[in-house]
XYZ file of C-alpha atoms in Angstrom:
62
model
C 64.256 101.805 83.570
C 64.432 102.077 87.336
C 65.919 99.594 89.787
C 62.400 98.554 90.818
C 61.410 97.806 87.224
C 64.606 95.819 86.703
C 63.879 93.798 89.835
C 60.345 93.033 88.635
C 61.589 91.989 85.200
C 64.332 89.863 86.768
C 61.783 87.992 88.883
C 59.547 87.471 85.837
C 62.501 86.181 83.811
C 63.472 83.804 86.631
C 59.923 82.428 86.767
C 59.862 82.065 82.981
C 63.174 80.169 83.022
C 61.855 77.908 85.783
C 58.740 77.163 83.730
C 60.814 76.491 80.609
C 63.135 74.121 82.467
C 60.235 72.248 84.061
C 58.624 71.961 80.624
C 61.848 70.687 79.081
C 62.255 68.201 81.909
C 58.720 66.941 81.319
C 59.367 66.659 77.568
C 62.531 64.683 78.241
C 60.840 62.361 80.732
C 58.050 61.605 78.249
C 60.626 60.853 75.561
C 59.783 63.714 73.213
C 63.284 65.205 73.394
C 66.640 63.580 74.121
C 69.191 64.503 76.761
C 71.345 66.237 74.138
C 68.422 68.319 72.885
C 67.597 69.247 76.485
C 71.179 70.391 77.046
C 71.309 72.483 73.868
C 67.961 74.169 74.567
C 68.959 74.825 78.201
C 72.233 76.415 77.070
C 70.346 78.548 74.564
C 67.926 79.717 77.250
C 70.858 80.558 79.545
C 72.565 82.637 76.837
C 69.353 84.534 76.092
C 68.846 85.291 79.797
C 72.426 86.580 80.146
C 71.967 88.854 77.126
C 68.640 90.180 78.431
C 70.170 90.799 81.873
C 73.078 92.710 80.339
C 70.684 94.780 78.256
C 68.556 95.608 81.292
C 71.632 96.544 83.330
C 72.615 99.127 80.702
C 69.114 100.598 80.681
C 68.983 101.279 84.437
C 69.192 104.977 85.135
C 71.191 106.008 88.201
């Protein structure tokens, strides 16, 4: 994986996280999920993103 590919994937991941958070916010505002559920899902998404970022960093070739 090159630096350019990592940058593209990072932007895509950021957009995906933004979409997920907006979706979760909408679900919470409509009463489908509670504040606690929102927090747990948001923490899970954050952990997954950190793991993916670490994996991508190891795959970048100098």
